[in-house]
């Protein structure tokens, strides 16, 4: 198995089309193969700041009195689609923009998280895929002698967020 990754020319930019207050329900699927799920209200507020290339990136779960995360999205290298989500407490999460999808991958408390925000016409599709950091299995290609590690996905969270008038 050989993977070819082409990255030239696939980057876009965070621009005014992302600006707005986006609202929807975050659906949380906790066990693969079951109907176990829950949902909570979610909002994403993207607004300009007084500084060039920095956006307010505010995530609200349930309501602002319970879980209100006031982050910044900092542009690091617009041409190459490199951004950072600044949690304003010392945590900086690298993010990359591929066309209209902002993607971040990081490890926290023995979980590997893949987070994406996809701007799709009238909505933003927000998704979190969580897996264990430690591989659950490893296999080896006999032909190419390439080791492949597999990771158990422990949950998927998805929200379709629509621009609020």
PDB file of N, CA, C and O in Angstrom, residues 111-161:
ATOM      1  N   UNK A 111      -6.359  10.679  24.404  1.00  0.00           N
ATOM      2  CA  UNK A 111      -7.242  10.635  23.245  1.00  0.00           C
ATOM      3  C   UNK A 111      -6.604  11.412  22.105  1.00  0.00           C
ATOM      4  O   UNK A 111      -5.986  12.456  22.312  1.00  0.00           O
ATOM      5  N   UNK A 112      -6.767  10.887  20.906  1.00  0.00           N
ATOM      6  CA  UNK A 112      -6.344  11.569  19.700  1.00  0.00           C
ATOM      7  C   UNK A 112      -7.604  12.136  19.066  1.00  0.00           C
ATOM      8  O   UNK A 112      -8.565  11.398  18.809  1.00  0.00           O
ATOM      9  N   UNK A 113      -7.637  13.454  18.855  1.00  0.00           N
ATOM     10  CA  UNK A 113      -8.829  14.112  18.331  1.00  0.00           C
ATOM     11  C   UNK A 113      -8.563  14.685  16.953  1.00  0.00           C
ATOM     12  O   UNK A 113      -7.543  15.358  16.740  1.00  0.00           O
ATOM     13  N   UNK A 114      -9.457  14.417  16.031  1.00  0.00           N
ATOM     14  CA  UNK A 114      -9.469  15.043  14.712  1.00  0.00           C
ATOM     15  C   UNK A 114     -10.687  15.944  14.683  1.00  0.00           C
ATOM     16  O   UNK A 114     -11.817  15.464  14.846  1.00  0.00           O
ATOM     17  N   UNK A 115     -10.480  17.237  14.483  1.00  0.00           N
ATOM     18  CA  UNK A 115     -11.573  18.201  14.494  1.00  0.00           C
ATOM     19  C   UNK A 115     -11.599  18.909  13.152  1.00  0.00           C
ATOM     20  O   UNK A 115     -10.560  19.346  12.653  1.00  0.00           O
ATOM     21  N   UNK A 116     -12.790  19.000  12.574  1.00  0.00           N
ATOM     22  CA  UNK A 116     -12.904  19.693  11.293  1.00  0.00           C
ATOM     23  C   UNK A 116     -14.119  20.611  11.277  1.00  0.00           C
ATOM     24  O   UNK A 116     -15.135  20.353  11.924  1.00  0.00           O
ATOM     25  N   UNK A 117     -13.958  21.689  10.532  1.00  0.00           N
ATOM     26  CA  UNK A 117     -15.014  22.667  10.264  1.00  0.00           C
ATOM     27  C   UNK A 117     -15.061  22.802   8.747  1.00  0.00           C
ATOM     28  O   UNK A 117     -14.103  23.285   8.145  1.00  0.00           O
ATOM     29  N   UNK A 118     -16.155  22.379   8.138  1.00  0.00           N
ATOM     30  CA  UNK A 118     -16.272  22.458   6.687  1.00  0.00           C
ATOM     31  C   UNK A 118     -17.352  23.470   6.323  1.00  0.00           C
ATOM     32  O   UNK A 118     -18.522  23.271   6.655  1.00  0.00           O
ATOM     33  N   UNK A 119     -16.944  24.554   5.651  1.00  0.00           N
ATOM     34  CA  UNK A 119     -17.888  25.553   5.171  1.00  0.00           C
ATOM     35  C   UNK A 119     -18.501  25.017   3.886  1.00  0.00           C
ATOM     36  O   UNK A 119     -17.798  24.793   2.901  1.00  0.00           O
ATOM     37  N   UNK A 120     -19.818  24.791   3.924  1.00  0.00           N
ATOM     38  CA  UNK A 120     -20.510  24.160   2.805  1.00  0.00           C
ATOM     39  C   UNK A 120     -21.757  24.977   2.470  1.00  0.00           C
ATOM     40  O   UNK A 120     -22.831  24.724   3.019  1.00  0.00           O
ATOM     41  N   UNK A 121     -21.600  25.965   1.615  1.00  0.00           N
ATOM     42  CA  UNK A 121     -22.695  26.845   1.172  1.00  0.00           C
ATOM     43  C   UNK A 121     -23.378  27.526   2.350  1.00  0.00           C
ATOM     44  O   UNK A 121     -22.877  28.509   2.866  1.00  0.00           O
ATOM     45  N   UNK A 122     -24.507  26.978   2.820  1.00  0.00           N
ATOM     46  CA  UNK A 122     -25.305  27.625   3.859  1.00  0.00           C
ATOM     47  C   UNK A 122     -25.049  27.091   5.258  1.00  0.00           C
ATOM     48  O   UNK A 122     -25.777  27.421   6.182  1.00  0.00           O
ATOM     49  N   UNK A 123     -24.035  26.245   5.419  1.00  0.00           N
ATOM     50  CA  UNK A 123     -23.794  25.644   6.737  1.00  0.00           C
ATOM     51  C   UNK A 123     -22.307  25.364   6.947  1.00  0.00           C
ATOM     52  O   UNK A 123     -21.525  25.332   6.014  1.00  0.00           O
ATOM     53  N   UNK A 124     -21.981  25.152   8.227  1.00  0.00           N
ATOM     54  CA  UNK A 124     -20.669  24.626   8.598  1.00  0.00           C
ATOM     55  C   UNK A 124     -20.908  23.256   9.215  1.00  0.00           C
ATOM     56  O   UNK A 124     -21.727  23.110  10.130  1.00  0.00           O
ATOM     57  N   UNK A 125     -20.223  22.265   8.693  1.00  0.00           N
ATOM     58  CA  UNK A 125     -20.291  20.918   9.263  1.00  0.00           C
ATOM     59  C   UNK A 125     -19.107  20.782  10.208  1.00  0.00           C
ATOM     60  O   UNK A 125     -17.950  20.850   9.788  1.00  0.00           O
ATOM     61  N   UNK A 126     -19.417  20.633  11.499  1.00  0.00           N
ATOM     62  CA  UNK A 126     -18.406  20.491  12.541  1.00  0.00           C
ATOM     63  C   UNK A 126     -18.346  19.014  12.908  1.00  0.00           C
ATOM     64  O   UNK A 126     -19.380  18.365  13.098  1.00  0.00           O
ATOM     65  N   UNK A 127     -17.129  18.466  13.013  1.00  0.00           N
ATOM     66  CA  UNK A 127     -17.005  17.046  13.354  1.00  0.00           C
ATOM     67  C   UNK A 127     -15.778  16.826  14.229  1.00  0.00           C
ATOM     68  O   UNK A 127     -14.722  17.414  14.001  1.00  0.00           O
ATOM     69  N   UNK A 128     -15.972  15.978  15.227  1.00  0.00           N
ATOM     70  CA  UNK A 128     -14.880  15.541  16.100  1.00  0.00           C
ATOM     71  C   UNK A 128     -14.851  14.021  16.055  1.00  0.00           C
ATOM     72  O   UNK A 128     -15.856  13.367  16.343  1.00  0.00           O
ATOM     73  N   UNK A 129     -13.710  13.472  15.702  1.00  0.00           N
ATOM     74  CA  UNK A 129     -13.514  12.023  15.759  1.00  0.00           C
ATOM     75  C   UNK A 129     -12.462  11.771  16.825  1.00  0.00           C
ATOM     76  O   UNK A 129     -11.356  12.308  16.762  1.00  0.00           O
ATOM     77  N   UNK A 130     -12.833  10.972  17.810  1.00  0.00           N
ATOM     78  CA  UNK A 130     -11.956  10.686  18.943  1.00  0.00           C
ATOM     79  C   UNK A 130     -11.529   9.230  18.895  1.00  0.00           C
ATOM     80  O   UNK A 130     -12.350   8.339  18.661  1.00  0.00           O
ATOM     81  N   UNK A 131     -10.250   9.004  19.131  1.00  0.00           N
ATOM     82  CA  UNK A 131      -9.737   7.634  19.182  1.00  0.00           C
ATOM     83  C   UNK A 131      -8.718   7.523  20.304  1.00  0.00           C
ATOM     84  O   UNK A 131      -8.254   8.515  20.847  1.00  0.00           O
ATOM     85  N   UNK A 132      -8.382   6.295  20.614  1.00  0.00           N
ATOM     86  CA  UNK A 132      -7.330   6.047  21.593  1.00  0.00           C
ATOM     87  C   UNK A 132      -5.986   6.418  20.977  1.00  0.00           C
ATOM     88  O   UNK A 132      -5.786   6.273  19.778  1.00  0.00           O
ATOM     89  N   UNK A 133      -5.071   6.894  21.796  1.00  0.00           N
ATOM     90  CA  UNK A 133      -3.740   7.253  21.302  1.00  0.00           C
ATOM     91  C   UNK A 133      -2.924   5.994  21.003  1.00  0.00           C
ATOM     92  O   UNK A 133      -2.190   5.931  20.032  1.00  0.00           O
ATOM     93  N   UNK A 134      -3.102   4.996  21.822  1.00  0.00           N
ATOM     94  CA  UNK A 134      -2.343   3.751  21.665  1.00  0.00           C
ATOM     95  C   UNK A 134      -2.996   2.874  20.591  1.00  0.00           C
ATOM     96  O   UNK A 134      -4.205   2.639  20.628  1.00  0.00           O
ATOM     97  N   UNK A 135      -2.197   2.384  19.640  1.00  0.00           N
ATOM     98  CA  UNK A 135      -2.760   1.513  18.608  1.00  0.00           C
ATOM     99  C   UNK A 135      -3.386   0.257  19.226  1.00  0.00           C
ATOM    100  O   UNK A 135      -2.866  -0.294  20.199  1.00  0.00           O
ATOM    101  N   UNK A 136      -4.495  -0.177  18.640  1.00  0.00           N
ATOM    102  CA  UNK A 136      -5.137  -1.400  19.121  1.00  0.00           C
ATOM    103  C   UNK A 136      -4.653  -2.621  18.349  1.00  0.00           C
ATOM    104  O   UNK A 136      -4.813  -3.741  18.809  1.00  0.00           O
ATOM    105  N   UNK A 137      -4.051  -2.381  17.178  1.00  0.00           N
ATOM    106  CA  UNK A 137      -3.441  -3.483  16.442  1.00  0.00           C
ATOM    107  C   UNK A 137      -2.404  -2.933  15.476  1.00  0.00           C
ATOM    108  O   UNK A 137      -2.454  -1.765  15.090  1.00  0.00           O
ATOM    109  N   UNK A 138      -1.469  -3.793  15.126  1.00  0.00           N
ATOM    110  CA  UNK A 138      -0.448  -3.455  14.137  1.00  0.00           C
ATOM    111  C   UNK A 138      -0.319  -4.617  13.174  1.00  0.00           C
ATOM    112  O   UNK A 138      -0.311  -5.777  13.590  1.00  0.00           O
ATOM    113  N   UNK A 139      -0.266  -4.292  11.899  1.00  0.00           N
ATOM    114  CA  UNK A 139      -0.080  -5.328  10.888  1.00  0.00           C
ATOM    115  C   UNK A 139       1.064  -4.902   9.983  1.00  0.00           C
ATOM    116  O   UNK A 139       1.444  -3.732   9.931  1.00  0.00           O
ATOM    117  N   UNK A 140       1.614  -5.872   9.265  1.00  0.00           N
ATOM    118  CA  UNK A 140       2.770  -5.624   8.416  1.00  0.00           C
ATOM    119  C   UNK A 140       2.477  -6.132   7.018  1.00  0.00           C
ATOM    120  O   UNK A 140       2.077  -7.285   6.829  1.00  0.00           O
ATOM    121  N   UNK A 141       2.654  -5.267   6.039  1.00  0.00           N
ATOM    122  CA  UNK A 141       2.508  -5.662   4.642  1.00  0.00           C
ATOM    123  C   UNK A 141       3.655  -6.603   4.299  1.00  0.00           C
ATOM    124  O   UNK A 141       4.826  -6.244   4.448  1.00  0.00           O
ATOM    125  N   UNK A 142       3.328  -7.801   3.855  1.00  0.00           N
ATOM    126  CA  UNK A 142       4.377  -8.759   3.507  1.00  0.00           C
ATOM    127  C   UNK A 142       5.088  -8.364   2.224  1.00  0.00           C
ATOM    128  O   UNK A 142       6.275  -8.597   2.073  1.00  0.00           O
ATOM    129  N   UNK A 143       4.369  -7.701   1.333  1.00  0.00           N
ATOM    130  CA  UNK A 143       4.955  -7.324   0.058  1.00  0.00           C
ATOM    131  C   UNK A 143       5.892  -6.125   0.195  1.00  0.00           C
ATOM    132  O   UNK A 143       7.029  -6.163  -0.268  1.00  0.00           O
ATOM    133  N   UNK A 144       5.432  -5.072   0.873  1.00  0.00           N
ATOM    134  CA  UNK A 144       6.219  -3.849   0.956  1.00  0.00           C
ATOM    135  C   UNK A 144       6.906  -3.651   2.303  1.00  0.00           C
ATOM    136  O   UNK A 144       7.615  -2.673   2.483  1.00  0.00           O
ATOM    137  N   UNK A 145       6.674  -4.536   3.271  1.00  0.00           N
ATOM    138  CA  UNK A 145       7.264  -4.442   4.597  1.00  0.00           C
ATOM    139  C   UNK A 145       6.961  -3.091   5.258  1.00  0.00           C
ATOM    140  O   UNK A 145       7.847  -2.436   5.813  1.00  0.00           O
ATOM    141  N   UNK A 146       5.696  -2.695   5.179  1.00  0.00           N
ATOM    142  CA  UNK A 146       5.237  -1.457   5.788  1.00  0.00           C
ATOM    143  C   UNK A 146       4.337  -1.810   6.963  1.00  0.00           C
ATOM    144  O   UNK A 146       3.395  -2.592   6.824  1.00  0.00           O
ATOM    145  N   UNK A 147       4.633  -1.262   8.119  1.00  0.00           N
ATOM    146  CA  UNK A 147       3.803  -1.491   9.302  1.00  0.00           C
ATOM    147  C   UNK A 147       2.653  -0.491   9.319  1.00  0.00           C
ATOM    148  O   UNK A 147       2.855   0.698   9.063  1.00  0.00           O
ATOM    149  N   UNK A 148       1.447  -0.987   9.626  1.00  0.00           N
ATOM    150  CA  UNK A 148       0.262  -0.141   9.714  1.00  0.00           C
ATOM    151  C   UNK A 148      -0.367  -0.331  11.084  1.00  0.00           C
ATOM    152  O   UNK A 148      -0.657  -1.458  11.492  1.00  0.00           O
ATOM    153  N   UNK A 149      -0.546   0.779  11.799  1.00  0.00           N
ATOM    154  CA  UNK A 149      -1.194   0.740  13.109  1.00  0.00           C
ATOM    155  C   UNK A 149      -2.655   1.139  12.971  1.00  0.00           C
ATOM    156  O   UNK A 149      -2.978   2.075  12.241  1.00  0.00           O
ATOM    157  N   UNK A 150      -3.537   0.443  13.694  1.00  0.00           N
ATOM    158  CA  UNK A 150      -4.960   0.766  13.723  1.00  0.00           C
ATOM    159  C   UNK A 150      -5.329   1.300  15.096  1.00  0.00           C
ATOM    160  O   UNK A 150      -4.765   0.889  16.109  1.00  0.00           O
ATOM    161  N   UNK A 151      -6.293   2.219  15.130  1.00  0.00           N
ATOM    162  CA  UNK A 151      -6.717   2.870  16.364  1.00  0.00           C
ATOM    163  C   UNK A 151      -8.228   2.742  16.511  1.00  0.00           C
ATOM    164  O   UNK A 151      -8.961   2.959  15.549  1.00  0.00           O
ATOM    165  N   UNK A 152      -8.698   2.415  17.708  1.00  0.00           N
ATOM    166  CA  UNK A 152     -10.129   2.309  17.956  1.00  0.00           C
ATOM    167  C   UNK A 152     -10.737   3.704  18.037  1.00  0.00           C
ATOM    168  O   UNK A 152     -10.286   4.546  18.809  1.00  0.00           O
ATOM    169  N   UNK A 153     -11.751   3.941  17.217  1.00  0.00           N
ATOM    170  CA  UNK A 153     -12.500   5.193  17.296  1.00  0.00           C
ATOM    171  C   UNK A 153     -13.497   5.041  18.437  1.00  0.00           C
ATOM    172  O   UNK A 153     -14.278   4.092  18.479  1.00  0.00           O
ATOM    173  N   UNK A 154     -13.445   5.964  19.382  1.00  0.00           N
ATOM    174  CA  UNK A 154     -14.287   5.864  20.582  1.00  0.00           C
ATOM    175  C   UNK A 154     -15.550   6.704  20.508  1.00  0.00           C
ATOM    176  O   UNK A 154     -16.521   6.416  21.206  1.00  0.00           O
ATOM    177  N   UNK A 155     -15.545   7.754  19.684  1.00  0.00           N
ATOM    178  CA  UNK A 155     -16.770   8.542  19.520  1.00  0.00           C
ATOM    179  C   UNK A 155     -16.668   9.432  18.294  1.00  0.00           C
ATOM    180  O   UNK A 155     -15.575   9.749  17.821  1.00  0.00           O
ATOM    181  N   UNK A 156     -17.840   9.803  17.807  1.00  0.00           N
ATOM    182  CA  UNK A 156     -17.947  10.771  16.721  1.00  0.00           C
ATOM    183  C   UNK A 156     -18.970  11.804  17.158  1.00  0.00           C
ATOM    184  O   UNK A 156     -20.037  11.464  17.673  1.00  0.00           O
ATOM    185  N   UNK A 157     -18.612  13.058  16.978  1.00  0.00           N
ATOM    186  CA  UNK A 157     -19.539  14.159  17.260  1.00  0.00           C
ATOM    187  C   UNK A 157     -19.691  14.945  15.968  1.00  0.00           C
ATOM    188  O   UNK A 157     -18.706  15.224  15.289  1.00  0.00           O
ATOM    189  N   UNK A 158     -20.955  15.290  15.643  1.00  0.00           N
ATOM    190  CA  UNK A 158     -21.182  16.020  14.397  1.00  0.00           C
ATOM    191  C   UNK A 158     -22.306  17.024  14.591  1.00  0.00           C
ATOM    192  O   UNK A 158     -23.324  16.711  15.197  1.00  0.00           O
ATOM    193  N   UNK A 159     -22.106  18.213  14.028  1.00  0.00           N
ATOM    194  CA  UNK A 159     -23.144  19.245  14.056  1.00  0.00           C
ATOM    195  C   UNK A 159     -23.243  19.889  12.686  1.00  0.00           C
ATOM    196  O   UNK A 159     -22.222  20.129  12.025  1.00  0.00           O
ATOM    197  N   UNK A 160     -24.458  20.144  12.269  1.00  0.00           N
ATOM    198  CA  UNK A 160     -24.730  20.943  11.078  1.00  0.00           C
ATOM    199  C   UNK A 160     -25.139  22.312  11.604  1.00  0.00           C
ATOM    200  O   UNK A 160     -26.219  22.459  12.189  1.00  0.00           O
ATOM    201  N   UNK A 161     -24.267  23.276  11.429  1.00  0.00           N
ATOM    202  CA  UNK A 161     -24.471  24.611  11.982  1.00  0.00           C
ATOM    203  C   UNK A 161     -24.912  25.559  10.871  1.00  0.00           C
ATOM    204  O   UNK A 161     -24.223  25.683   9.859  1.00  0.00           O
TER     205      UNK A 161
END
